[in-house]
Short mmCIF file of C-alpha atoms and ligand atoms in Angstrom, two decimals:
data_model
loop_
_atom_site.label_atom_id
_atom_site.label_comp_id
_atom_site.label_asym_id
_atom_site.label_seq_id
_atom_site.Cartn_x
_atom_site.Cartn_y
_atom_site.Cartn_z
CA MET A 1 -6.04 -20.62 24.05
CA SER A 2 -6.20 -17.90 26.67
CA VAL A 3 -4.55 -14.63 26.12
CA VAL A 4 -0.95 -14.54 27.25
CA ALA A 5 0.09 -12.76 30.52
CA LEU A 6 1.99 -9.69 29.60
CA SER A 7 3.69 -8.41 32.65
CA GLY A 8 7.18 -8.84 31.28
CA LEU A 9 7.47 -6.32 28.47
CA SER A 10 8.88 -3.02 29.77
CA GLN A 11 6.80 -0.16 28.42
CA GLU A 12 9.24 2.40 29.88
CA LYS A 13 12.27 0.88 28.09
CA LEU A 14 10.49 0.57 24.82
CA LEU A 15 9.27 4.21 24.88
CA GLU A 16 12.72 5.42 25.85
CA TRP A 17 14.20 3.51 22.95
CA TYR A 18 11.58 4.90 20.60
CA ASP A 19 12.15 8.48 21.77
CA GLU A 20 15.89 8.08 21.00
CA HIS A 21 15.97 5.80 17.95
CA GLN A 22 12.82 6.39 15.94
CA ARG A 23 13.36 7.02 12.23
CA ASP A 24 13.15 10.62 11.08
CA LEU A 25 9.87 10.54 9.14
CA PRO A 26 7.92 13.66 8.19
CA TRP A 27 4.47 12.39 9.30
CA ARG A 28 5.92 12.06 12.78
CA LYS A 29 6.59 15.78 12.92
CA THR A 30 3.01 16.85 12.27
CA ASP A 31 -0.27 16.67 14.12
CA ASP A 32 -2.23 17.22 10.91
CA PRO A 33 -4.72 14.28 10.86
CA TRP A 34 -4.83 14.39 7.00
CA ALA A 35 -1.07 14.00 6.72
CA ILE A 36 -1.10 11.15 9.23
CA LEU A 37 -4.01 9.42 7.56
CA LEU A 38 -2.23 9.61 4.17
CA SER A 39 0.93 8.08 5.69
CA GLU A 40 -1.06 5.22 7.25
CA ILE A 41 -2.89 4.39 4.04
CA LEU A 42 0.22 4.62 1.87
CA LEU A 43 2.33 2.47 4.20
CA GLN A 44 -0.11 -0.45 3.94
CA GLN A 45 1.66 -2.95 1.68
CA THR A 46 4.37 -0.41 0.86
CA GLN A 47 7.89 -0.09 2.25
CA VAL A 48 8.69 3.09 4.16
CA SER A 49 11.33 4.21 1.63
CA ARG A 50 8.76 4.09 -1.23
CA GLY A 51 5.93 5.30 1.01
CA LEU A 52 7.93 8.41 1.74
CA ILE A 53 8.20 9.35 -1.92
CA TYR A 54 4.50 8.88 -2.51
CA TRP A 55 3.52 10.64 0.75
CA LYS A 56 5.49 13.71 -0.32
CA ARG A 57 3.91 13.58 -3.77
CA MET A 58 0.42 13.25 -2.40
CA MET A 59 0.94 16.02 0.19
CA ASP A 60 2.27 18.34 -2.51
CA THR A 61 -0.68 17.57 -4.79
CA PHE A 62 -3.41 17.38 -2.08
CA PRO A 63 -2.19 19.35 0.95
CA THR A 64 -5.70 19.32 2.50
CA ILE A 65 -8.63 16.98 2.52
CA GLN A 66 -10.60 19.68 0.71
CA SER A 67 -8.10 19.84 -2.13
CA MET A 68 -8.54 16.09 -2.77
CA ALA A 69 -12.30 16.27 -2.46
CA GLU A 70 -12.43 19.01 -5.11
CA SER A 71 -10.18 17.02 -7.47
CA SER A 72 -11.19 14.29 -9.88
CA VAL A 73 -10.48 10.65 -9.06
CA ASP A 74 -8.32 10.55 -12.23
CA LYS A 75 -6.02 13.24 -10.75
CA VAL A 76 -5.77 11.22 -7.51
CA LEU A 77 -4.89 8.06 -9.45
CA LYS A 78 -2.28 10.00 -11.42
CA ALA A 79 -0.57 11.17 -8.22
CA TRP A 80 -0.82 7.62 -6.87
CA GLU A 81 0.68 6.15 -10.05
CA GLY A 82 3.29 3.47 -9.20
CA ALA A 83 2.28 3.10 -5.58
CA GLY A 84 0.13 0.04 -6.35
CA TYR A 85 -3.11 -1.17 -4.73
CA TYR A 86 -5.00 1.55 -6.52
CA SER A 87 -8.25 0.81 -4.71
CA ARG A 88 -6.63 2.68 -1.80
CA ALA A 89 -6.48 5.82 -3.90
CA ARG A 90 -10.07 5.52 -5.10
CA ARG A 91 -11.35 4.99 -1.61
CA LEU A 92 -9.27 7.87 -0.28
CA HIS A 93 -10.88 10.14 -2.82
CA ALA A 94 -14.35 8.85 -1.81
CA LEU A 95 -13.42 9.41 1.88
CA SER A 96 -12.36 13.05 1.22
CA GLN A 97 -15.67 13.81 -0.51
CA LEU A 98 -17.66 12.21 2.34
CA VAL A 99 -15.70 14.09 5.00
CA MET A 100 -16.35 17.42 3.20
CA LEU A 101 -20.10 16.89 3.28
CA PRO A 102 -22.06 18.77 6.00
CA SER A 103 -23.13 16.74 9.00
CA SER A 104 -26.72 17.26 7.89
CA LYS A 105 -25.85 15.03 4.92
CA GLU A 106 -23.99 12.43 7.03
CA GLY A 107 -20.58 14.07 6.37
CA PHE A 108 -18.08 15.54 8.83
CA ASP A 109 -18.12 19.27 7.93
CA GLY A 110 -14.57 19.06 6.45
CA SER A 111 -12.73 17.58 9.42
CA LEU A 112 -11.62 14.01 9.87
CA PRO A 113 -13.44 12.54 12.87
CA SER A 114 -11.29 11.67 15.88
CA SER A 115 -13.17 8.66 17.13
CA ARG A 116 -12.27 5.15 16.02
CA ASP A 117 -15.86 4.23 15.28
CA ALA A 118 -16.45 7.28 13.11
CA LEU A 119 -13.19 6.68 11.26
CA LEU A 120 -14.22 3.01 10.70
CA SER A 121 -17.34 4.23 8.94
CA LEU A 122 -15.28 5.93 6.21
CA PRO A 123 -14.32 4.31 2.87
CA GLY A 124 -11.03 2.45 3.01
CA ILE A 125 -10.60 2.62 6.77
CA GLY A 126 -10.20 -0.71 8.53
CA PRO A 127 -9.50 -1.49 12.15
CA TYR A 128 -5.78 -0.89 11.86
CA THR A 129 -6.06 2.50 10.24
CA ALA A 130 -8.85 3.65 12.52
CA ALA A 131 -6.79 2.73 15.60
CA ALA A 132 -3.62 4.27 14.17
CA VAL A 133 -5.19 7.59 13.20
CA SER A 134 -7.27 7.95 16.31
CA SER A 135 -4.27 7.27 18.53
CA ILE A 136 -1.54 9.09 16.61
CA ALA A 137 -3.47 12.10 15.38
CA PHE A 138 -5.99 12.48 18.23
CA GLY A 139 -4.37 10.79 21.27
CA GLN A 140 -7.25 8.32 21.64
CA PRO A 141 -6.43 5.12 23.61
CA PHE A 142 -6.73 2.48 20.88
CA ALA A 143 -4.13 -0.17 20.18
CA CYS A 144 -3.02 -1.02 16.63
CA VAL A 145 -2.33 -4.46 15.35
CA ASP A 146 -0.19 -5.02 12.27
CA GLY A 147 2.38 -7.60 11.07
CA ASN A 148 5.19 -5.97 13.04
CA ILE A 149 3.27 -6.02 16.30
CA ARG A 150 2.14 -9.61 15.66
CA ARG A 151 5.75 -10.67 15.23
CA VAL A 152 7.01 -8.95 18.38
CA MET A 153 4.18 -10.44 20.38
CA ALA A 154 4.71 -13.96 18.97
CA ARG A 155 8.43 -13.83 19.76
CA GLN A 156 7.99 -12.36 23.23
CA HIS A 157 5.71 -15.31 24.06
CA GLN A 158 7.10 -18.08 21.80
CA MET A 159 3.84 -18.39 19.92
CA THR A 160 3.89 -19.88 16.40
CA GLU A 161 0.37 -18.94 15.30
CA PRO A 162 -1.21 -16.26 17.46
CA SER A 163 -4.76 -15.50 16.40
CA ASN A 164 -5.88 -12.04 15.44
CA LYS A 165 -7.93 -11.89 18.64
CA GLU A 166 -4.94 -12.89 20.81
CA VAL A 167 -2.71 -10.28 19.22
CA GLN A 168 -5.39 -7.57 19.62
CA SER A 169 -5.93 -8.52 23.25
CA TRP A 170 -2.17 -8.44 23.86
CA ALA A 171 -1.85 -5.06 22.17
CA ASP A 172 -4.85 -3.68 24.16
CA GLU A 173 -3.28 -4.74 27.41
CA GLN A 174 0.08 -3.31 26.51
CA LEU A 175 -1.24 0.09 25.47
CA VAL A 176 0.32 3.02 27.30
CA ARG A 177 -2.79 5.17 27.63
CA GLN A 178 -0.92 8.40 28.32
CA ARG A 179 0.97 8.13 25.02
CA PRO A 180 -1.15 5.80 22.82
CA GLY A 181 0.15 7.11 19.48
CA ASP A 182 3.80 6.91 20.52
CA TRP A 183 3.25 3.50 22.04
CA ASN A 184 1.64 2.05 18.94
CA GLN A 185 4.39 3.50 16.81
CA ALA A 186 7.14 2.29 19.17
CA LEU A 187 5.94 -1.31 18.93
CA MET A 188 5.68 -1.09 15.16
CA GLU A 189 9.07 0.59 14.94
CA LEU A 190 10.63 -2.19 16.99
CA GLY A 191 9.18 -4.81 14.60
CA ALA A 192 10.20 -2.85 11.52
CA THR A 193 13.81 -2.06 12.48
CA ILE A 194 15.01 -4.49 15.26
CA CYS A 195 12.65 -7.49 15.50
CA THR A 196 12.71 -8.00 11.76
CA PRO A 197 11.40 -11.16 10.11
CA LYS A 198 14.73 -12.74 9.05
CA LYS A 199 17.52 -11.05 11.05
CA PRO A 200 16.29 -9.82 14.38
CA GLN A 201 18.94 -7.86 16.31
CA CYS A 202 18.10 -9.12 19.77
CA HIS A 203 21.25 -7.66 21.31
CA LEU A 204 19.93 -4.17 20.48
CA CYS A 205 16.38 -4.87 21.56
CA PRO A 206 15.13 -2.74 24.49
CA VAL A 207 12.74 -5.50 25.61
CA ASN A 208 15.00 -8.53 25.16
CA SER A 209 14.97 -9.35 28.88
CA SER A 210 11.32 -10.29 28.74
CA CYS A 211 11.54 -12.14 25.43
CA LEU A 212 11.02 -15.91 25.64
CA GLY A 213 11.73 -16.38 21.96
CA ARG A 214 15.01 -14.43 21.60
CA GLU A 215 17.21 -17.55 21.20
CA THR A 216 15.11 -18.94 18.40
CA ALA A 217 13.36 -15.81 17.24
CA THR A 218 12.93 -16.69 13.59
CA ASN A 219 10.77 -19.69 14.56
CA TYR A 220 8.08 -17.25 15.62
CA PRO A 221 5.56 -16.68 14.23
CA LYS A 222 5.19 -19.41 11.62
CA PRO A 223 5.12 -17.71 8.15
CA LYS A 224 1.64 -17.49 6.66
CA LYS A 225 1.42 -19.24 3.31
CA THR A 226 0.10 -17.06 0.54
CA LYS A 227 -1.25 -18.78 -2.53
CA VAL A 228 0.03 -17.07 -5.66
CA LYS A 229 -2.13 -17.60 -8.75
CA GLU A 230 -0.26 -17.71 -12.10
CA ILE A 231 -2.11 -15.83 -14.80
CA THR A 232 -1.25 -15.79 -18.53
CA LEU A 233 -2.48 -12.81 -20.52
CA TRP A 234 -1.86 -11.32 -23.92
CA THR A 235 -2.15 -7.91 -25.36
CA CYS A 236 -1.69 -6.40 -28.83
CA VAL A 237 -0.72 -2.75 -28.61
CA GLU A 238 -1.87 -0.52 -31.47
CA PHE A 239 -0.73 3.02 -32.31
CA ASP A 240 -2.69 5.75 -34.07
CA ALA A 241 -1.44 8.13 -36.78
CA ASP A 242 0.07 10.43 -34.16
CA GLY A 243 2.02 7.58 -32.58
CA ASN A 244 -0.12 7.44 -29.45
CA PRO A 245 -1.02 3.98 -28.17
CA VAL A 246 -4.70 2.97 -28.07
CA ILE A 247 -5.40 2.58 -24.35
CA HIS A 248 -8.65 2.57 -22.38
CA GLN A 249 -9.68 3.20 -18.82
CA ARG A 250 -10.29 0.06 -16.83
CA LYS A 251 -13.51 -0.48 -14.88
CA GLN A 252 -13.40 1.09 -11.44
CA ASP A 253 -14.18 -2.12 -9.59
CA GLY A 254 -11.72 -4.45 -11.38
CA LEU A 255 -7.96 -5.04 -11.32
CA PHE A 256 -6.11 -1.73 -11.85
CA GLY A 257 -9.54 -0.09 -11.67
CA GLY A 258 -9.66 3.47 -13.02
CA LEU A 259 -6.16 3.19 -14.58
CA TRP A 260 -5.39 3.31 -18.27
CA GLY A 261 -3.76 0.65 -20.41
CA PRO A 262 -3.93 -1.58 -23.47
CA GLN A 263 -6.59 -4.26 -23.39
CA LEU A 264 -5.39 -7.38 -21.55
CA ILE A 265 -6.93 -10.70 -22.49
CA GLU A 266 -6.64 -13.88 -20.44
CA GLY A 267 -4.97 -16.81 -22.10
CA GLN A 268 -1.98 -17.01 -24.38
CA LYS A 269 -2.50 -15.60 -27.87
CA PRO A 270 -2.37 -18.39 -30.44
CA GLY A 271 0.24 -17.86 -33.21
CA LYS A 272 1.00 -14.70 -35.18
CA ASN A 273 -1.72 -12.81 -36.99
CA GLY A 274 0.27 -11.48 -39.85
CA ASP A 275 -0.38 -7.87 -38.91
CA ASP A 276 1.27 -7.96 -35.49
CA ASP A 277 4.69 -8.77 -34.10
CA PHE A 278 5.57 -10.56 -30.90
CA VAL A 279 7.63 -8.30 -28.71
CA GLY A 280 8.22 -10.29 -25.52
CA ILE A 281 6.76 -11.31 -22.19
CA VAL A 282 6.26 -8.92 -19.31
CA SER A 283 6.13 -10.50 -15.81
CA HIS A 284 4.57 -8.65 -12.94
CA LYS A 285 3.86 -9.83 -9.38
CA LEU A 286 1.06 -8.72 -7.16
CA SER A 287 0.56 -10.06 -3.63
CA HIS A 288 -1.61 -12.95 -4.81
CA ARG A 289 -1.01 -13.01 -8.52
CA ALA A 290 1.97 -13.65 -10.81
CA MET A 291 1.07 -12.27 -14.20
CA ASN A 292 2.86 -13.07 -17.47
CA VAL A 293 1.76 -10.93 -20.36
CA HIS A 294 2.58 -11.92 -23.91
CA VAL A 295 2.99 -8.62 -25.72
CA PHE A 296 2.36 -8.11 -29.41
CA VAL A 297 2.35 -4.91 -31.34
CA SER A 298 0.31 -4.22 -34.49
CA THR A 299 2.25 -3.30 -37.62
CA GLU A 300 -0.81 -1.48 -38.95
CA GLN A 301 -2.00 1.99 -38.04
CA SER A 302 -5.01 1.77 -35.68
CA GLN A 303 -8.26 3.27 -36.82
CA LYS A 304 -8.97 4.12 -33.15
CA THR A 305 -7.71 7.28 -31.49
CA GLY A 306 -4.80 6.81 -29.13
CA ARG A 307 -3.92 8.80 -26.06
CA ASN A 308 -0.74 10.29 -24.64
CA PRO A 309 -0.03 8.00 -21.65
CA SER A 310 2.06 10.64 -19.86
CA ASN A 311 -1.19 12.58 -19.11
CA LEU A 312 -2.98 9.55 -17.63
CA ALA A 313 -2.56 7.21 -14.69
CA LEU A 314 -1.07 3.85 -15.70
CA SER A 315 -0.20 0.85 -13.56
CA VAL A 316 3.44 -0.30 -13.39
CA LEU A 317 2.45 -3.35 -15.47
CA ASP A 318 1.04 -1.11 -18.24
CA GLN A 319 4.13 1.12 -18.12
CA LYS A 320 6.30 -1.99 -18.52
CA ILE A 321 4.24 -3.15 -21.52
CA LEU A 322 4.40 0.16 -23.33
CA GLY A 323 8.06 0.59 -22.45
CA LEU A 324 8.84 -2.82 -23.93
CA VAL A 325 6.98 -2.03 -27.10
CA ARG A 326 8.74 1.30 -27.49
CA GLU A 327 12.18 -0.22 -26.90
CA SER A 328 11.55 -3.02 -29.38
CA GLY A 329 11.20 -0.60 -32.30
CA LYS A 330 8.62 -2.97 -33.77
CA GLY A 331 5.11 -2.22 -34.84
CA TYR A 332 3.48 0.73 -36.54
CA THR A 333 4.75 4.24 -35.89
CA PRO A 334 3.96 7.31 -38.09
CA ASP A 335 7.59 7.15 -39.34
CA THR A 336 7.29 3.58 -40.56
CA LYS A 337 4.56 4.55 -43.04
CA SER A 338 5.80 7.97 -44.16
S1 SF4 B 401 14.57 -9.99 21.88
FE1 SF4 B 401 14.75 -10.41 19.70
S2 SF4 B 401 12.98 -11.68 19.20
FE2 SF4 B 401 12.60 -10.77 21.20
S3 SF4 B 401 11.36 -8.94 20.72
FE3 SF4 B 401 13.50 -8.30 20.84
S4 SF4 B 401 14.30 -8.44 18.76
FE4 SF4 B 401 12.32 -9.53 18.86
#
């Protein structure tokens, strides 16, 4: 299918609307490329309200790219704790260290590069983030494509399944080259606040006059089916003589890589062992996985050394597991044996 003709959408009206109605977000009040990069990485897969909390926390902890580069990856994961998709945090740390290298060692002398191609060469930066940062932080004429922009485009042109190439071509043609960062953000803001997936407010939309899909907006685009894999796991939490749980750091390249938690074993634990109690089932959803963890707790003191979880980065799933065990009052604690 050829790329759609785009003459209808009023760039002027959309930018006017954005200037007046954009949400008050702190990363829109700065031209610091590091602050803008952090916001773009955090907002992937995360709602703005939650992203705001984590952005503030990350900016407080790592106000500059240098401060992150000089930190350990464990400290970055701790600050990221609860934000999910922890590979983003690990890659951000790797990015900061690469940027701080001198150019003679293929680094960037401590400054984020402004060009899209150089940004694309950094860990964790894909086409969307490269276009967003180069346009918003550096005024470079590159068009972003995300789910919001795809939805606006599909509705404007009554397309049920626009391909990535079609959406990118559309976005490239629409780009206002004098204000590329504002333009990209205006389109995304429209999709996030007015042209929403379930309840678009077409009567408030600044570009409704050009929209072919406004009467049947929710038909466009057709929702993408995501396959969710059900996974059953079990864990048996042990405590040491000080009442600290025995937890270990997960492999960097696996699920919850670099985070700490009790050992999770695939498959449902058969029966009761005699020295452990069943506590309950913790359910946790990721984008492509639904995890059900059968949680047991040992009634015996562990011979291994436990760790204080409050000093370490744990995933939300692991926090739920340890919280459930603590609330149950079951299992070994120093008090039970004294
Ligand atoms: S008119 Fe409605 S469907 Fe069309 S772009 Fe605006 S909000 Fe979306």
